[in-house]
PDB file of C-alpha atoms in Angstrom:
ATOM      1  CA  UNK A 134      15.822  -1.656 -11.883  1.00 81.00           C
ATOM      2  CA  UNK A 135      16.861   0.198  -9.111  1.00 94.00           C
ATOM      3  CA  UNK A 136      19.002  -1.295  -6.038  1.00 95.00           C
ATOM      4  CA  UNK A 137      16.008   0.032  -3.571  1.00 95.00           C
ATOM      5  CA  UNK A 138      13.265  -1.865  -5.848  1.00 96.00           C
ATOM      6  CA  UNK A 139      15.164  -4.876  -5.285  1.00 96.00           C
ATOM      7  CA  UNK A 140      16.006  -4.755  -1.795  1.00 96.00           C
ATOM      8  CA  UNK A 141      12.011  -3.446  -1.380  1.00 96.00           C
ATOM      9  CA  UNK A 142      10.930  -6.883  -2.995  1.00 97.00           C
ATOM     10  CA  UNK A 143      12.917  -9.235  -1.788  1.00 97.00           C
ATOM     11  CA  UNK A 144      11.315  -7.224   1.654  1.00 96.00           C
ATOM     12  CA  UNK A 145       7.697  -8.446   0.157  1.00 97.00           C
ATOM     13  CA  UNK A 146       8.863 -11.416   0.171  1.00 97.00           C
ATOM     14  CA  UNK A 147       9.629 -12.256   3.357  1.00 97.00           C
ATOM     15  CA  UNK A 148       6.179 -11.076   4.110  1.00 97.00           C
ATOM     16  CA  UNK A 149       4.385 -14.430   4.623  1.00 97.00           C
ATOM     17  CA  UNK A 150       0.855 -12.616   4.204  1.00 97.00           C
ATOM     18  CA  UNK A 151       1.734 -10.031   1.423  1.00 97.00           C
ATOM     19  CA  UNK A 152       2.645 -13.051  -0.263  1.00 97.00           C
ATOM     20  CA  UNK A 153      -0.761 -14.798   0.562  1.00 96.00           C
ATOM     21  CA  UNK A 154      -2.260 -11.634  -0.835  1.00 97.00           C
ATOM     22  CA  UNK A 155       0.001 -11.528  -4.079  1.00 98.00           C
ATOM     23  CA  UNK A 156       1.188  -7.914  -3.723  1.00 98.00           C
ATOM     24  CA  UNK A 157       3.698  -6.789  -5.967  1.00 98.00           C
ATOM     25  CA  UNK A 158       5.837  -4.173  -4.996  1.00 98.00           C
ATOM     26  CA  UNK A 159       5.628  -2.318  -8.508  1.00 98.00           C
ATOM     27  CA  UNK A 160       8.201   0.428  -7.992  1.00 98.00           C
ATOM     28  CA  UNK A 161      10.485   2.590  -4.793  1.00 98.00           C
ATOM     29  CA  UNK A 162      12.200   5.290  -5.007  1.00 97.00           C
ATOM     30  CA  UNK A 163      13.088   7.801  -2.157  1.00 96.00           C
ATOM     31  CA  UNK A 164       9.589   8.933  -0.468  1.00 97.00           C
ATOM     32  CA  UNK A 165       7.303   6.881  -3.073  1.00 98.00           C
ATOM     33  CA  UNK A 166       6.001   3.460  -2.994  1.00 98.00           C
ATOM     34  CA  UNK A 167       3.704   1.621  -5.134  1.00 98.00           C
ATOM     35  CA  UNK A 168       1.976  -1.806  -4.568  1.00 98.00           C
ATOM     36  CA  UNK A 169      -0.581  -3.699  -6.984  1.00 98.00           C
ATOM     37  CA  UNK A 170      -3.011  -5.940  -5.959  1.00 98.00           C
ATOM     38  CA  UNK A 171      -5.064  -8.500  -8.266  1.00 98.00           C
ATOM     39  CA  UNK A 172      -8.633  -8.235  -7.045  1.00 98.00           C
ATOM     40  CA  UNK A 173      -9.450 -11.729  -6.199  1.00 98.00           C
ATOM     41  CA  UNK A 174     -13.374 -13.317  -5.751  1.00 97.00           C
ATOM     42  CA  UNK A 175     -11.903 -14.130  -2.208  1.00 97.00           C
ATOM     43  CA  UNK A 176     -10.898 -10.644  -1.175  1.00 98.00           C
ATOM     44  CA  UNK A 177     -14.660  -9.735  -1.699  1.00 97.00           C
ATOM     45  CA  UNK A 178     -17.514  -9.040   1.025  1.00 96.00           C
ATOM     46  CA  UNK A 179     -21.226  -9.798   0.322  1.00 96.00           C
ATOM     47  CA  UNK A 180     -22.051  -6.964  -2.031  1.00 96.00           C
ATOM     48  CA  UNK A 181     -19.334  -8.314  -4.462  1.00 96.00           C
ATOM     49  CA  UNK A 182     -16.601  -5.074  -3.080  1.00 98.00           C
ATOM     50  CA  UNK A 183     -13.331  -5.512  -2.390  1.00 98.00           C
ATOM     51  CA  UNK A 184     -13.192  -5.722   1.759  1.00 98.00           C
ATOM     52  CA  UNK A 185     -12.380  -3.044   3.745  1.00 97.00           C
ATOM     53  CA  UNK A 186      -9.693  -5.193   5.129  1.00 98.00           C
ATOM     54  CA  UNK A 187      -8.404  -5.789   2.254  1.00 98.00           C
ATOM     55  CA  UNK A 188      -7.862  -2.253   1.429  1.00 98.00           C
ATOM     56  CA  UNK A 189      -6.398  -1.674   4.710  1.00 98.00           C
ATOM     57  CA  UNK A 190      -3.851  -3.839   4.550  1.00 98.00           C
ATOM     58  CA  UNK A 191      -2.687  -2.255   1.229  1.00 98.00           C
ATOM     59  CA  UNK A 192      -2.647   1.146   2.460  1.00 98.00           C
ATOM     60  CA  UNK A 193      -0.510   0.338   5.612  1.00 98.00           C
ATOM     61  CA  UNK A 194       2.198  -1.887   3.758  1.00 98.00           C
ATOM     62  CA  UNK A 195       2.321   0.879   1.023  1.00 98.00           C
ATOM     63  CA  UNK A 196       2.961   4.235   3.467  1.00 98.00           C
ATOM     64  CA  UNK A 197       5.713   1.820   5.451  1.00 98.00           C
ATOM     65  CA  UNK A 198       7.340   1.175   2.534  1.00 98.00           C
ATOM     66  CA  UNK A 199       7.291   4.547   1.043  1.00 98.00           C
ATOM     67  CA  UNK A 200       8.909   5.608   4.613  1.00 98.00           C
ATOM     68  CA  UNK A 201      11.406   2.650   4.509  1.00 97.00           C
ATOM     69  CA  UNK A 202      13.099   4.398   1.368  1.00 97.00           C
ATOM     70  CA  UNK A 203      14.413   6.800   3.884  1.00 96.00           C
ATOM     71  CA  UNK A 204      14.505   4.982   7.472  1.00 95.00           C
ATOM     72  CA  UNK A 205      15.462   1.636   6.288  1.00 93.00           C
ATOM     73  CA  UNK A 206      13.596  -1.051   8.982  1.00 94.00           C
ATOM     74  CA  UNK A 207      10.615   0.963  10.376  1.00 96.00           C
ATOM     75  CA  UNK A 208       6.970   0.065  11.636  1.00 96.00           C
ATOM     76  CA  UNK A 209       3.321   1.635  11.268  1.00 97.00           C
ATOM     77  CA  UNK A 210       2.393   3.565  14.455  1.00 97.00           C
ATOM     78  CA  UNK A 211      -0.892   4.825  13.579  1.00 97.00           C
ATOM     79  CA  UNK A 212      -2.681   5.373  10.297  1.00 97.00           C
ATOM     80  CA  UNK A 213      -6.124   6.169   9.308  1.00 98.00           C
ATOM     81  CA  UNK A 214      -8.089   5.044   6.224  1.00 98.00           C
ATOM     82  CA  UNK A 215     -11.040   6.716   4.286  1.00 98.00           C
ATOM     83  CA  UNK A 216     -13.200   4.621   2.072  1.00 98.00           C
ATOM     84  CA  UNK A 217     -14.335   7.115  -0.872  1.00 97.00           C
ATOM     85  CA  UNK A 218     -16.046   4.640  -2.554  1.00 97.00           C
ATOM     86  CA  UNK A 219     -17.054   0.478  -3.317  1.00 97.00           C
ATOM     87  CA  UNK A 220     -13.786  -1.107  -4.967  1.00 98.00           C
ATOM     88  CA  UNK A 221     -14.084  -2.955  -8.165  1.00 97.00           C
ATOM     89  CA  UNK A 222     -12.261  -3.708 -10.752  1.00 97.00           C
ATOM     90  CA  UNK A 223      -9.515  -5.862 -11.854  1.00 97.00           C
ATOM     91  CA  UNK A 224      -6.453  -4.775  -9.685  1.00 98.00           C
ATOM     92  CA  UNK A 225      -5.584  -2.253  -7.077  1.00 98.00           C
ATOM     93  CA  UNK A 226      -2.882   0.280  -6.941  1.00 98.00           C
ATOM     94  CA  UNK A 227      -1.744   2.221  -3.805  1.00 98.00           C
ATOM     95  CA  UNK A 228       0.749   4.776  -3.935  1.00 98.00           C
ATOM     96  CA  UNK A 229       2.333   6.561  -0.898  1.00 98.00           C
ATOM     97  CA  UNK A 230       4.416   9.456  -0.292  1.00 98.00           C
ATOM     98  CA  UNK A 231       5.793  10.763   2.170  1.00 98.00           C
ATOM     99  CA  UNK A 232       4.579  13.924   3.045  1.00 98.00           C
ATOM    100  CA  UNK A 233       6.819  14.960   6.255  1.00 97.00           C
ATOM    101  CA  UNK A 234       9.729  13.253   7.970  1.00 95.00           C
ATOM    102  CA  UNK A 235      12.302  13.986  10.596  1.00 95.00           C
ATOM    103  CA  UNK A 236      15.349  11.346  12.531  1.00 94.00           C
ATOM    104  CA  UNK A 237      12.754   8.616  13.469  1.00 95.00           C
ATOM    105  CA  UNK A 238       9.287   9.249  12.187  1.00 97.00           C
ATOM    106  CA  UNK A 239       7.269  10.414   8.940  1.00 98.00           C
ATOM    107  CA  UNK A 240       4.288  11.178   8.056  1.00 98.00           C
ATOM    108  CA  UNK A 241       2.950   9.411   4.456  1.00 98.00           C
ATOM    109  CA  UNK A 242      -0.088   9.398   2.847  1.00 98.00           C
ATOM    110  CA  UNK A 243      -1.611   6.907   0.087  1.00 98.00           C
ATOM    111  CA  UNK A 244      -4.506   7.093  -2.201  1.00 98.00           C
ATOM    112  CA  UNK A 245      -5.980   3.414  -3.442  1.00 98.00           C
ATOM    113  CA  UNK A 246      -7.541   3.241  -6.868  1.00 98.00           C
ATOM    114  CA  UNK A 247      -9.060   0.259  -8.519  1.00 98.00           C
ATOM    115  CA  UNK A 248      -8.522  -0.121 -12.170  1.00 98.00           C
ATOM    116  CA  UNK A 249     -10.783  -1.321 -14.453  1.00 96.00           C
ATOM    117  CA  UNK A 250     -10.614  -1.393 -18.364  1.00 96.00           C
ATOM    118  CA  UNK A 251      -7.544   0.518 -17.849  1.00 95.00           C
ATOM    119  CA  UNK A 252      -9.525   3.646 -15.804  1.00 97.00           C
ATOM    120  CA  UNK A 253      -8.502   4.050 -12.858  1.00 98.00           C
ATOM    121  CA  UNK A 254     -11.026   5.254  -9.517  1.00 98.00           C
ATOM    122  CA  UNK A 255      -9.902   6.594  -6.381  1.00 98.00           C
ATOM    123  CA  UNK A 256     -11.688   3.860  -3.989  1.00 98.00           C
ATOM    124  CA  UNK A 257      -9.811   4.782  -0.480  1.00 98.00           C
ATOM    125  CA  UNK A 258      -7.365   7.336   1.295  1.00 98.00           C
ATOM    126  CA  UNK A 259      -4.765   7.265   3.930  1.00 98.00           C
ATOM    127  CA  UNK A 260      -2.697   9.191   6.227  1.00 98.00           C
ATOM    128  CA  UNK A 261      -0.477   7.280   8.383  1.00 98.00           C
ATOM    129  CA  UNK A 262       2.423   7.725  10.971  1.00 98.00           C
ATOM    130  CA  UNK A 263       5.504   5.339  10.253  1.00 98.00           C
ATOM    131  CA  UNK A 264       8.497   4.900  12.908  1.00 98.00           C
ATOM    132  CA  UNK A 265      11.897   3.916  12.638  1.00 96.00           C
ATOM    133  CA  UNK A 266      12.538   0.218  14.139  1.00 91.00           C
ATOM    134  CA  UNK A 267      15.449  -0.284  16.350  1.00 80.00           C
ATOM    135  CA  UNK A 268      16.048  -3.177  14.621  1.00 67.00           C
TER     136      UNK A 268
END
């Protein structure tokens, strides 16, 4: 296990509400990220979908992380989210990249899927703008 995987989950969890959630930070390396989620009956809105919300927050702690493999300590400063379709399934998986980056900002995206029986389905994509953090 790489020195960055470690450092990226002890990271997670110090994260009070990623650790409410249950991600797992499953692997980091320079410009990637990947978090799993278990799909949980509580992260589900009426129609029996994952919530948007949910989703959300998975995108936005992925793309920071995948720009924290270069920047260190850095913060979300805008990011967009497209729902392709309802997420079901048994677990999550976001990946990020970084796509761009320069001395204090990149630009990452990260594609959701659900998995389900072992197939996964893109359910939601991101673009996002992450910033170094003076601190």
């Amino acid at each position: 296990m790489s020195e960055l995987l470690i450092s990226g989950r002890e990271i997670l969890k110090g994260q009070p509400f990623s650790c409410y959630m249950g991600a797992v930070l499953n692997s980091l390396s320079e410009g990637h990220a990947e978090l799993l989620l278990q799909i949980k009956p509580e992260f589900k809105q009426n129609h029996g979908y994952v919530h948007g919300g949910v989703l959300s927050y998975l995108a936005d702690n992925c793309l920071t992380f995948s720009a924290a493999s270069v920047f260190g300590n850095c913060v979300t400063s805008e990011f967009k989210i497209n729902y392709v379709r309802p997420a079901i399934g048994e677990f999550l998986v976001a990946r990020a990249t970084i796509i761009s980056f320069g001395k204090r900002q990149a630009v990452c995206e990260c594609k959701i899927h659900s998995v389900e029986n072992g197939i996964e389905k893109l359910v939601a994509f991101s673009v996002g703008t992450i910033v170094k953090s003076e601190s």
